[in-house]
């Protein structure tokens, strides 16, 4: 229910009330959270699916360095909120890169752009693009969470959306400053200006402001690269988590059949 309304309709498509009524009438519901079998973190199922729908109805920009309204439902909206938090914490974090190093998508660190937010953004992007390409939702979910696709989620997200870290950095800059997309501009006003933070387009025209924002965007792209590295260093742990989950799921399935 939290994803109905004009703002989400504009970004992610219309709210399918008929489908909701069909499910509600049969006692079906969406679980609030489910445990990611790879990382072990609880993921917000409705946020992940809303993100996926946003990327389903919005094509990626042909220029990987650009940004569109589709990005707002995923990493783009989160990075705007995170930027606002940085600007409102400047006395403690003068450097945008240092703020990213401390708080951006770090496991077990409370943040407006936490680790699970990044997981949901990555998986939502991958799911949306898979469905846009003709794949069935259920098949993708099984492949991602049972078949080990989540072991490479950050690499697949980076490769699919940006291809390179340089494109990722410039895309971050553009989603915070570019004026050629009305949806992105409205999102900045809602997520940044309404929080009391200075708009990036204003900051870059102040002495040293451009360098500050550049460091922040570099912090974002560096963190995206670091997350792909985390998948490599944590590969053994992540694979062990997945195997433990699959064994437990197998036991639960056998118990259901037995009853």
XYZ file of N, CA and C in Angstrom:
777
model
N 0.814 -1.211 0.000
C 0.000 0.000 0.000
C 0.849 1.262 0.000
N 2.047 1.181 0.562
C 2.874 2.391 0.654
C 3.405 2.834 -0.705
N 3.248 2.006 -1.748
C 3.752 2.374 -3.068
C 2.644 2.792 -4.030
N 1.487 3.155 -3.505
C 0.469 3.758 -4.349
C 0.597 5.272 -4.235
N -0.115 5.988 -5.088
C -0.053 7.448 -5.060
C 0.648 7.998 -6.290
N 0.521 9.300 -6.489
C 1.004 9.937 -7.710
C 2.507 9.824 -7.892
N 3.267 9.981 -6.800
C 4.728 9.963 -6.938
C 5.207 8.632 -7.505
N 4.673 7.523 -6.976
C 5.097 6.223 -7.465
C 4.486 5.906 -8.820
N 3.259 6.381 -9.071
C 2.672 6.188 -10.395
C 3.551 6.825 -11.461
N 4.059 8.005 -11.162
C 4.892 8.730 -12.126
C 6.191 7.971 -12.405
N 6.751 7.345 -11.385
C 8.052 6.695 -11.523
C 7.960 5.232 -11.939
N 6.974 4.526 -11.421
C 7.007 3.070 -11.544
C 5.762 2.461 -12.174
N 4.901 3.285 -12.726
C 3.726 2.727 -13.367
C 2.525 2.704 -12.449
N 1.370 2.417 -13.022
C 0.120 2.497 -12.267
C 0.014 1.374 -11.240
N -0.756 1.644 -10.213
C -0.995 0.697 -9.125
C -2.106 -0.251 -9.567
N -1.833 -1.545 -9.634
C -2.778 -2.526 -10.177
C -3.750 -2.967 -9.087
N -4.795 -2.174 -8.887
C -5.738 -2.461 -7.807
C -6.495 -3.759 -8.042
N -6.760 -4.105 -9.312
C -7.463 -5.340 -9.601
C -6.685 -6.570 -9.162
N -5.378 -6.534 -9.404
C -4.537 -7.661 -8.982
C -4.468 -7.742 -7.460
N -4.382 -6.584 -6.809
C -4.347 -6.554 -5.344
C -5.639 -7.128 -4.774
N -6.784 -6.736 -5.357
C -8.065 -7.262 -4.883
C -8.133 -8.777 -5.082
N -7.623 -9.244 -6.198
C -7.621 -10.687 -6.483
C -6.840 -11.435 -5.406
N -5.654 -10.925 -5.082
C -4.812 -11.590 -4.073
C -5.431 -11.494 -2.681
N -5.886 -10.306 -2.326
C -6.493 -10.131 -0.997
C -7.714 -11.020 -0.825
N -8.486 -11.186 -1.890
C -9.672 -12.001 -1.814
C -9.390 -13.488 -1.632
N -8.143 -13.875 -1.842
C -7.750 -15.276 -1.681
C -6.785 -15.472 -0.516
N -6.720 -14.465 0.347
C -5.899 -14.585 1.543
C -4.407 -14.537 1.294
N -3.996 -14.003 0.131
C -2.568 -13.905 -0.174
C -2.002 -12.596 0.361
N -0.721 -12.602 0.644
C -0.064 -11.380 1.103
C 1.399 -11.431 0.718
N 2.026 -10.269 0.718
C 3.466 -10.164 0.473
C 4.166 -10.071 1.813
N 5.124 -10.930 2.059
C 5.874 -10.843 3.306
C 6.628 -9.524 3.349
N 6.688 -8.941 4.540
C 7.383 -7.658 4.669
C 8.866 -7.798 4.368
N 9.476 -8.850 4.878
C 10.913 -9.064 4.698
C 11.172 -10.537 4.404
N 12.272 -10.814 3.719
C 12.751 -12.183 3.568
C 14.274 -12.159 3.697
N 14.832 -13.264 4.159
C 16.272 -13.318 4.387
C 17.002 -13.669 3.102
N 17.929 -12.815 2.729
C 18.764 -13.089 1.565
C 19.644 -14.298 1.882
N 19.540 -15.391 1.119
C 20.308 -16.590 1.451
C 21.804 -16.443 1.261
N 22.247 -15.406 0.573
C 23.672 -15.210 0.341
C 24.303 -14.344 1.427
N 23.773 -13.130 1.612
C 24.364 -12.216 2.600
C 23.865 -12.476 4.012
N 22.681 -13.088 4.139
C 22.089 -13.322 5.451
C 21.314 -12.147 5.991
N 21.212 -11.055 5.227
C 20.483 -9.866 5.672
C 19.012 -9.961 5.278
N 18.155 -9.319 6.074
C 16.735 -9.250 5.757
C 16.492 -8.182 4.700
N 15.762 -8.545 3.643
C 15.471 -7.627 2.548
C 14.000 -7.254 2.553
N 13.727 -5.997 2.203
C 12.366 -5.470 2.119
C 11.773 -5.897 0.779
N 10.855 -6.865 0.823
C 10.315 -7.436 -0.413
C 9.550 -6.403 -1.236
N 8.741 -5.552 -0.580
C 7.933 -4.602 -1.343
C 8.804 -3.522 -1.979
N 9.851 -3.077 -1.288
C 10.756 -2.091 -1.876
C 11.483 -2.680 -3.069
N 11.930 -3.918 -2.944
C 12.634 -4.568 -4.043
C 11.733 -4.658 -5.275
N 10.461 -5.051 -5.071
C 9.561 -5.220 -6.204
C 9.139 -3.881 -6.805
N 8.969 -2.862 -5.964
C 8.653 -1.532 -6.491
C 9.820 -1.002 -7.322
N 11.034 -1.245 -6.840
C 12.221 -0.850 -7.594
C 12.262 -1.575 -8.933
N 11.979 -2.876 -8.909
C 11.975 -3.659 -10.144
C 10.959 -3.103 -11.136
N 9.784 -2.733 -10.639
C 8.760 -2.215 -11.552
C 9.185 -0.883 -12.155
N 9.878 -0.062 -11.359
C 10.374 1.205 -11.886
C 11.357 1.006 -13.018
N 12.242 0.025 -12.864
C 13.213 -0.244 -13.925
C 12.578 -0.997 -15.089
N 11.459 -1.692 -14.834
C 10.748 -2.367 -15.918
C 10.104 -1.355 -16.856
N 9.491 -0.319 -16.300
C 8.751 0.634 -17.129
C 9.624 1.795 -17.609
N 10.876 1.860 -17.157
C 11.796 2.908 -17.596
C 13.044 2.267 -18.194
N 13.321 2.561 -19.433
C 14.514 2.033 -20.087
C 15.768 2.711 -19.550
N 16.889 1.985 -19.568
C 18.165 2.600 -19.228
C 18.504 3.664 -20.269
N 19.206 4.720 -19.864
C 19.630 5.713 -20.861
C 20.653 5.105 -21.810
N 20.617 5.516 -23.060
C 21.602 5.008 -24.027
C 23.017 5.432 -23.639
N 23.127 6.604 -23.022
C 24.405 7.088 -22.498
C 24.517 6.625 -21.047
N 25.429 5.708 -20.772
C 25.555 5.128 -19.437
C 25.938 6.160 -18.384
N 26.456 7.316 -18.808
C 26.824 8.361 -17.862
C 25.641 9.248 -17.483
N 24.539 9.060 -18.164
C 23.357 9.873 -17.907
C 22.539 9.257 -16.776
N 21.393 9.841 -16.491
C 20.496 9.337 -15.454
C 19.078 9.689 -15.842
N 18.127 8.844 -15.441
C 16.733 9.053 -15.809
C 15.831 8.872 -14.594
N 14.538 9.097 -14.817
C 13.569 8.879 -13.756
C 13.553 7.448 -13.274
N 13.897 6.504 -14.144
C 13.968 5.116 -13.720
C 14.959 4.904 -12.601
N 16.075 5.611 -12.655
C 17.093 5.470 -11.614
C 16.598 5.946 -10.254
N 15.625 6.856 -10.251
C 15.142 7.416 -8.988
C 14.540 6.336 -8.100
N 13.915 5.314 -8.688
C 13.294 4.269 -7.875
C 14.331 3.350 -7.245
N 15.575 3.433 -7.706
C 16.627 2.586 -7.170
C 17.731 3.405 -6.537
N 18.937 3.253 -7.066
C 20.102 3.895 -6.479
C 20.000 5.421 -6.508
N 19.331 5.973 -7.517
C 19.302 7.423 -7.677
C 18.582 8.137 -6.552
N 17.414 7.626 -6.174
C 16.704 8.231 -5.052
C 17.460 8.085 -3.753
N 18.108 6.930 -3.586
C 18.879 6.709 -2.362
C 20.101 7.619 -2.295
N 20.754 7.852 -3.424
C 21.955 8.694 -3.387
C 21.572 10.154 -3.156
N 20.382 10.566 -3.588
C 19.925 11.926 -3.292
C 19.709 12.106 -1.788
N 19.038 11.145 -1.171
C 18.815 11.207 0.271
C 20.135 11.173 1.021
N 21.050 10.343 0.543
C 22.365 10.216 1.172
C 23.165 11.500 1.031
N 23.082 12.144 -0.128
C 23.741 13.438 -0.325
C 23.203 14.465 0.671
N 21.869 14.493 0.830
C 21.276 15.446 1.772
C 21.777 15.198 3.185
N 21.915 13.934 3.564
C 22.450 13.614 4.890
C 23.885 14.100 5.036
N 24.666 13.950 3.988
C 26.052 14.439 4.031
C 26.085 15.952 4.225
N 25.307 16.673 3.450
C 25.326 18.130 3.560
C 24.832 18.589 4.936
N 23.925 17.840 5.526
C 23.438 18.183 6.860
C 24.374 17.699 7.960
N 25.440 16.987 7.587
C 26.441 16.499 8.545
C 27.816 17.070 8.250
N 27.871 18.196 7.533
C 29.153 18.694 7.039
C 30.133 19.031 8.161
N 29.629 19.438 9.320
C 30.548 19.768 10.406
C 31.377 18.560 10.815
N 30.812 17.365 10.662
C 31.529 16.148 11.024
C 32.238 15.530 9.824
N 31.628 15.669 8.646
C 32.189 15.062 7.434
C 32.325 16.131 6.357
N 33.423 16.844 6.365
C 33.658 17.854 5.340
C 33.855 17.205 3.974
N 34.434 16.016 3.970
C 34.710 15.307 2.727
C 33.564 14.373 2.372
N 33.018 14.528 1.158
C 31.974 13.627 0.690
C 32.480 12.206 0.527
N 33.734 12.066 0.136
C 34.299 10.730 -0.012
C 34.404 10.049 1.353
N 34.811 10.798 2.357
C 34.911 10.235 3.709
C 33.535 9.824 4.224
N 32.511 10.604 3.893
C 31.151 10.254 4.303
C 30.722 8.943 3.658
N 31.030 8.771 2.370
C 30.734 7.511 1.677
C 31.502 6.360 2.315
N 32.788 6.593 2.609
C 33.608 5.542 3.217
C 33.027 5.079 4.548
N 32.432 6.009 5.278
C 31.943 5.691 6.613
C 30.545 5.080 6.607
N 29.696 5.503 5.662
C 28.276 5.196 5.804
C 27.593 4.583 4.589
N 28.212 4.566 3.444
C 27.516 4.120 2.244
C 27.551 2.601 2.097
N 26.375 1.989 2.207
C 26.215 0.548 1.951
C 27.232 -0.298 2.703
N 27.362 0.007 3.992
C 28.276 -0.755 4.838
C 27.463 -1.720 5.703
N 27.785 -3.004 5.670
C 27.047 -3.955 6.513
C 27.091 -3.545 7.987
N 25.946 -3.582 8.624
C 25.816 -3.322 10.059
C 26.075 -1.871 10.440
N 26.068 -0.953 9.474
C 26.168 0.481 9.747
C 24.825 1.114 9.407
N 24.200 1.768 10.375
C 22.909 2.423 10.150
C 23.121 3.655 9.278
N 22.360 3.759 8.201
C 22.564 4.837 7.243
C 21.305 5.006 6.407
N 21.149 6.198 5.810
C 20.036 6.418 4.896
C 20.230 5.659 3.587
N 21.430 5.178 3.328
C 21.706 4.348 2.157
C 22.538 3.165 2.643
N 21.846 2.257 3.320
C 22.520 1.143 3.957
C 22.805 -0.006 3.009
N 23.418 -1.043 3.547
C 23.804 -2.198 2.750
C 22.582 -2.880 2.141
N 21.530 -3.073 2.931
C 20.351 -3.745 2.386
C 19.652 -2.888 1.338
N 19.713 -1.558 1.489
C 19.164 -0.686 0.454
C 19.873 -0.938 -0.875
N 21.198 -1.074 -0.820
C 21.961 -1.306 -2.038
C 21.660 -2.677 -2.628
N 21.488 -3.679 -1.766
C 21.121 -5.018 -2.250
C 19.776 -4.960 -2.966
N 18.806 -4.284 -2.349
C 17.474 -4.183 -2.950
C 17.515 -3.387 -4.249
N 18.336 -2.338 -4.302
C 18.478 -1.570 -5.537
C 19.077 -2.433 -6.646
N 20.118 -3.194 -6.302
C 20.770 -4.043 -7.303
C 19.834 -5.138 -7.786
N 19.203 -5.849 -6.847
C 18.314 -6.938 -7.236
C 17.083 -6.407 -7.969
N 16.566 -5.259 -7.534
C 15.422 -4.666 -8.219
C 15.757 -4.305 -9.651
N 16.936 -3.745 -9.847
C 17.378 -3.413 -11.209
C 17.468 -4.681 -12.060
N 18.137 -5.697 -11.528
C 18.348 -6.925 -12.297
C 17.030 -7.618 -12.610
N 16.104 -7.628 -11.656
C 14.804 -8.243 -11.890
C 14.019 -7.470 -12.945
N 13.994 -6.148 -12.816
C 13.258 -5.337 -13.784
C 13.758 -5.536 -15.194
N 15.067 -5.563 -15.359
C 15.645 -5.731 -16.694
C 15.440 -7.145 -17.219
N 15.445 -8.139 -16.314
C 15.204 -9.517 -16.741
C 13.778 -9.667 -17.270
N 12.810 -9.089 -16.560
C 11.416 -9.182 -16.997
C 11.214 -8.400 -18.292
N 11.864 -7.240 -18.404
C 11.777 -6.464 -19.643
C 12.312 -7.272 -20.825
N 13.262 -8.160 -20.542
C 13.829 -9.006 -21.583
C 13.052 -10.289 -21.827
N 11.920 -10.466 -21.140
C 11.060 -11.610 -21.380
C 11.137 -12.725 -20.366
N 11.958 -12.555 -19.305
C 12.079 -13.621 -18.314
C 10.908 -13.586 -17.341
N 10.504 -14.756 -16.861
C 9.437 -14.881 -15.879
C 9.953 -14.476 -14.499
N 9.114 -13.769 -13.730
C 9.513 -13.299 -12.395
C 9.947 -14.466 -11.513
N 9.140 -15.518 -11.491
C 9.428 -16.646 -10.606
C 10.744 -17.315 -10.987
N 10.981 -17.457 -12.280
C 12.233 -18.070 -12.731
C 13.429 -17.238 -12.284
N 13.297 -15.898 -12.385
C 14.408 -15.037 -11.965
C 14.648 -15.157 -10.468
N 13.572 -15.143 -9.685
C 13.712 -15.230 -8.227
C 14.401 -16.537 -7.843
N 13.998 -17.629 -8.461
C 14.628 -18.913 -8.153
C 16.104 -18.914 -8.538
N 16.410 -18.362 -9.698
C 17.809 -18.327 -10.137
C 18.656 -17.424 -9.249
N 18.079 -16.316 -8.812
C 18.831 -15.356 -8.000
C 19.078 -15.867 -6.588
N 18.036 -16.421 -5.945
C 18.132 -16.755 -4.527
C 18.361 -18.239 -4.256
N 18.005 -19.105 -5.175
C 18.319 -20.523 -5.020
C 19.490 -20.950 -5.889
N 19.605 -20.329 -7.042
C 20.607 -20.761 -8.010
C 21.939 -20.059 -7.947
N 22.113 -19.125 -6.995
C 23.417 -18.489 -6.817
C 23.637 -17.207 -7.589
N 22.607 -16.693 -8.262
C 22.778 -15.425 -8.965
C 23.166 -14.283 -8.049
N 22.673 -14.344 -6.804
C 22.966 -13.277 -5.841
C 24.433 -13.235 -5.436
N 25.187 -14.272 -5.745
C 26.624 -14.253 -5.451
C 27.348 -13.194 -6.278
N 26.716 -12.756 -7.376
C 27.339 -11.787 -8.286
C 26.441 -10.564 -8.509
N 25.551 -10.276 -7.570
C 24.560 -9.216 -7.793
C 25.211 -7.853 -8.024
N 26.228 -7.513 -7.234
C 26.822 -6.182 -7.373
C 27.612 -6.055 -8.674
N 28.315 -7.101 -9.058
C 29.032 -7.090 -10.331
C 28.042 -7.002 -11.488
N 26.965 -7.784 -11.430
C 25.980 -7.760 -12.513
C 25.282 -6.407 -12.600
N 25.030 -5.797 -11.437
C 24.403 -4.468 -11.421
C 25.333 -3.431 -12.037
N 26.579 -3.432 -11.618
C 27.549 -2.468 -12.148
C 27.727 -2.651 -13.650
N 27.889 -3.890 -14.078
C 28.100 -4.153 -15.503
C 26.872 -3.796 -16.331
N 25.683 -4.091 -15.805
C 24.470 -3.836 -16.560
C 24.111 -2.375 -16.661
N 24.216 -1.648 -15.543
C 23.781 -0.251 -15.548
C 24.863 0.701 -16.036
N 26.118 0.485 -15.651
C 27.156 1.467 -15.944
C 28.319 0.953 -16.799
N 28.634 -0.283 -16.705
C 29.742 -0.907 -17.429
C 31.109 -0.569 -16.834
N 31.324 0.710 -16.493
C 32.607 1.113 -15.925
C 32.395 1.993 -14.699
N 33.430 2.059 -13.841
C 33.366 2.922 -12.663
C 33.308 4.389 -13.067
N 33.964 4.738 -14.171
C 33.924 6.119 -14.647
C 32.513 6.542 -15.028
N 31.806 5.661 -15.713
C 30.406 5.949 -16.052
C 29.551 6.068 -14.793
N 29.837 5.223 -13.806
C 29.083 5.245 -12.547
C 29.260 6.590 -11.846
N 30.492 7.059 -11.780
C 30.763 8.346 -11.132
C 30.047 9.487 -11.843
N 30.132 9.516 -13.178
C 29.520 10.610 -13.921
C 28.010 10.549 -13.852
N 27.452 9.333 -13.806
C 26.007 9.183 -13.667
C 25.536 9.738 -12.326
N 26.326 9.512 -11.282
C 26.010 10.070 -9.969
C 26.016 11.599 -10.028
N 27.037 12.168 -10.660
C 27.116 13.622 -10.817
C 25.883 14.145 -11.554
N 25.504 13.471 -12.640
C 24.402 13.952 -13.466
C 23.055 13.835 -12.753
N 22.862 12.761 -11.981
C 21.566 12.638 -11.313
C 21.411 13.690 -10.213
N 22.543 14.223 -9.738
C 22.504 15.255 -8.709
C 22.477 16.672 -9.281
N 22.882 16.847 -10.534
C 23.024 18.211 -11.053
C 22.335 18.482 -12.380
N 22.188 17.489 -13.257
C 21.691 17.734 -14.609
C 20.253 18.257 -14.586
N 19.908 19.070 -15.561
C 18.595 19.721 -15.585
C 17.772 19.291 -16.795
N 18.172 18.220 -17.486
C 17.501 17.842 -18.729
C 16.406 16.795 -18.540
N 16.120 16.406 -17.286
C 15.073 15.422 -17.031
C 14.170 15.963 -15.929
N 12.914 16.228 -16.260
C 12.007 16.865 -15.309
C 11.735 15.969 -14.103
N 11.695 14.638 -14.314
C 11.442 13.729 -13.199
C 12.593 13.756 -12.208
N 13.815 13.743 -12.716
C 14.990 13.802 -11.852
C 15.017 15.124 -11.098
N 14.687 16.214 -11.793
C 14.695 17.528 -11.156
C 13.664 17.599 -10.031
N 12.478 17.061 -10.254
C 11.448 17.056 -9.212
C 11.878 16.200 -8.022
N 12.535 15.089 -8.294
C 12.994 14.225 -7.214
C 14.030 14.936 -6.349
N 14.920 15.700 -6.972
C 15.914 16.454 -6.195
C 15.247 17.454 -5.269
N 14.232 18.127 -5.777
C 13.534 19.107 -4.934
C 12.848 18.422 -3.750
N 12.296 17.232 -3.987
C 11.577 16.522 -2.938
C 12.532 15.889 -1.929
N 13.618 15.290 -2.407
C 14.495 14.507 -1.535
C 15.660 15.305 -0.958
N 16.051 16.381 -1.632
C 17.210 17.159 -1.169
C 16.774 18.497 -0.601
N 16.113 19.287 -1.411
C 15.754 20.638 -0.972
C 14.778 20.598 0.201
N 13.829 19.653 0.175
C 12.842 19.583 1.248
C 13.460 19.175 2.579
N 14.656 18.577 2.530
C 15.343 18.181 3.760
C 16.147 19.334 4.359
N 16.188 20.455 3.653
C 16.937 21.612 4.129
C 18.360 21.680 3.626
N 18.763 20.722 2.776
C 20.129 20.703 2.252
C 20.222 21.551 0.990
N 21.409 22.049 0.737
C 21.652 22.832 -0.462
C 21.641 21.935 -1.693
N 20.959 22.363 -2.744
C 20.944 21.596 -3.977
C 22.353 21.496 -4.560
N 22.720 20.350 -5.113
C 24.058 20.207 -5.700
C 24.335 21.232 -6.799
N 23.308 21.582 -7.572
C 23.495 22.550 -8.652
C 23.876 23.919 -8.114
N 23.484 24.202 -6.880
C 23.875 25.453 -6.228
C 25.283 25.316 -5.652
N 25.554 24.186 -5.030
C 26.843 23.990 -4.373
C 28.008 24.053 -5.353
N 27.846 23.499 -6.556
C 28.978 23.452 -7.488
C 29.350 24.828 -8.012
N 28.475 25.828 -7.800
C 28.793 27.187 -8.219
C 29.432 28.017 -7.109
N 29.632 27.389 -5.943
C 30.330 28.050 -4.842
C 31.815 27.692 -4.896
N 32.679 28.505 -4.320
C 34.116 28.190 -4.324
C 34.394 26.816 -3.720
N 35.036 25.970 -4.473
C 35.367 24.622 -4.013
C 34.226 23.637 -4.048
N 33.029 24.107 -4.412
C 31.864 23.234 -4.382
C 31.932 22.104 -5.394
N 32.445 22.422 -6.576
C 32.564 21.390 -7.602
C 33.481 20.260 -7.173
N 34.590 20.620 -6.535
C 35.528 19.593 -6.057
C 34.898 18.746 -4.961
N 34.096 19.379 -4.105
C 33.431 18.629 -3.042
C 32.463 17.605 -3.611
N 31.662 18.028 -4.586
C 30.698 17.101 -5.171
C 31.414 16.008 -5.958
N 32.496 16.361 -6.625
C 33.265 15.368 -7.370
C 33.783 14.276 -6.434
N 34.249 14.669 -5.263
C 34.750 13.689 -4.302
C 33.624 12.796 -3.797
N 32.440 13.387 -3.611
C 31.281 12.596 -3.173
C 30.921 11.557 -4.227
N 30.861 11.977 -5.483
C 30.511 11.049 -6.564
C 31.581 9.974 -6.739
N 32.846 10.351 -6.536
C 33.915 9.351 -6.581
C 33.745 8.352 -5.439
N 33.311 8.837 -4.276
C 33.053 7.941 -3.154
C 31.973 6.934 -3.475
N 30.945 7.387 -4.222
C 29.880 6.472 -4.635
C 30.412 5.398 -5.581
N 31.126 5.806 -6.619
C 31.626 4.822 -7.591
C 32.671 3.911 -6.963
N 33.500 4.450 -6.064
C 34.477 3.604 -5.376
C 33.782 2.547 -4.522
N 32.660 2.936 -3.906
C 31.936 1.963 -3.079
C 31.292 0.887 -3.945
N 30.788 1.260 -5.109
C 30.219 0.270 -6.015
C 31.281 -0.737 -6.442
N 32.487 -0.255 -6.706
C 33.586 -1.170 -7.040
C 33.956 -2.038 -5.845
N 33.971 -1.426 -4.656
C 34.333 -2.174 -3.451
C 33.335 -3.293 -3.177
N 32.071 -3.068 -3.495
C 31.064 -4.103 -3.276
C 31.281 -5.297 -4.208
N 31.747 -5.036 -5.415
C 32.085 -6.165 -6.292
C 33.287 -6.916 -5.735
N 34.221 -6.184 -5.134
C 35.356 -6.840 -4.488
C 34.936 -7.636 -3.274
N 33.938 -7.115 -2.540
C 33.426 -7.831 -1.371
C 32.867 -9.190 -1.774
N 32.238 -9.243 -2.938
C 31.710 -10.517 -3.418
C 32.825 -11.536 -3.636
N 33.988 -11.054 -4.014
C 35.126 -11.961 -4.207
C 35.710 -12.410 -2.882
N 35.925 -11.458 -1.973
C 36.559 -11.811 -0.696
C 35.638 -12.627 0.197
N 34.328 -12.428 0.041
C 33.357 -13.144 0.867
C 32.763 -14.352 0.154
N 33.324 -14.725 -0.980
C 32.725 -15.771 -1.811
C 32.521 -17.070 -1.037
N 33.531 -17.502 -0.276
C 33.416 -18.769 0.455
C 32.301 -18.701 1.494
N 32.223 -17.576 2.221
C 31.172 -17.404 3.230
C 29.804 -17.348 2.579
N 29.697 -16.591 1.499
C 28.412 -16.460 0.817
C 27.947 -17.808 0.261
N 28.853 -18.583 -0.302
C 28.483 -19.898 -0.836
C 28.062 -20.835 0.288
N 28.738 -20.741 1.430
C 28.369 -21.557 2.582
C 26.980 -21.182 3.087
N 26.699 -19.880 3.140
C 25.364 -19.419 3.535
C 24.299 -19.986 2.607
N 24.579 -19.939 1.308
C 23.612 -20.419 0.326
C 23.359 -21.918 0.481
N 24.421 -22.684 0.668
C 24.253 -24.133 0.816
C 23.481 -24.481 2.087
N 23.742 -23.732 3.172
C 23.009 -23.957 4.413
C 21.523 -23.648 4.229
N 21.239 -22.581 3.521
C 19.845 -22.219 3.236
C 19.170 -23.296 2.387
N 19.843 -23.784 1.345
C 19.234 -24.772 0.457
C 18.955 -26.083 1.189
N 19.859 -26.463 2.083
C 19.628 -27.687 2.870
C 18.418 -27.520 3.786
N 18.328 -26.360 4.437
C 17.185 -26.108 5.325
C 15.884 -26.058 4.527
N 15.932 -25.448 3.346
C 14.736 -25.379 2.504
C 14.318 -26.778 2.061
N 15.308 -27.608 1.762
C 15.007 -28.985 1.378
C 14.336 -29.759 2.496
N 14.801 -29.544 3.720
C 14.184 -30.226 4.864
C 12.760 -29.747 5.074
N 12.521 -28.448 4.920
C 11.161 -27.927 5.089
C 10.231 -28.485 4.016
N 10.722 -28.580 2.780
C 9.900 -29.121 1.699
C 9.563 -30.590 1.944
N 10.559 -31.341 2.443
C 10.316 -32.761 2.715
C 9.298 -32.921 3.832
N 9.363 -32.055 4.835
C 8.424 -32.124 5.944
C 7.004 -31.833 5.480
N 6.848 -30.874 4.564
C 5.515 -30.559 4.044
C 4.943 -31.734 3.278
N 5.796 -32.393 2.481
C 5.339 -33.547 1.706
C 4.955 -34.681 2.665
N 5.716 -34.842 3.741
C 5.447 -35.899 4.696
C 4.122 -35.732 5.406
N 3.692 -34.491 5.536
C 2.423 -34.235 6.227
C 1.249 -34.226 5.231
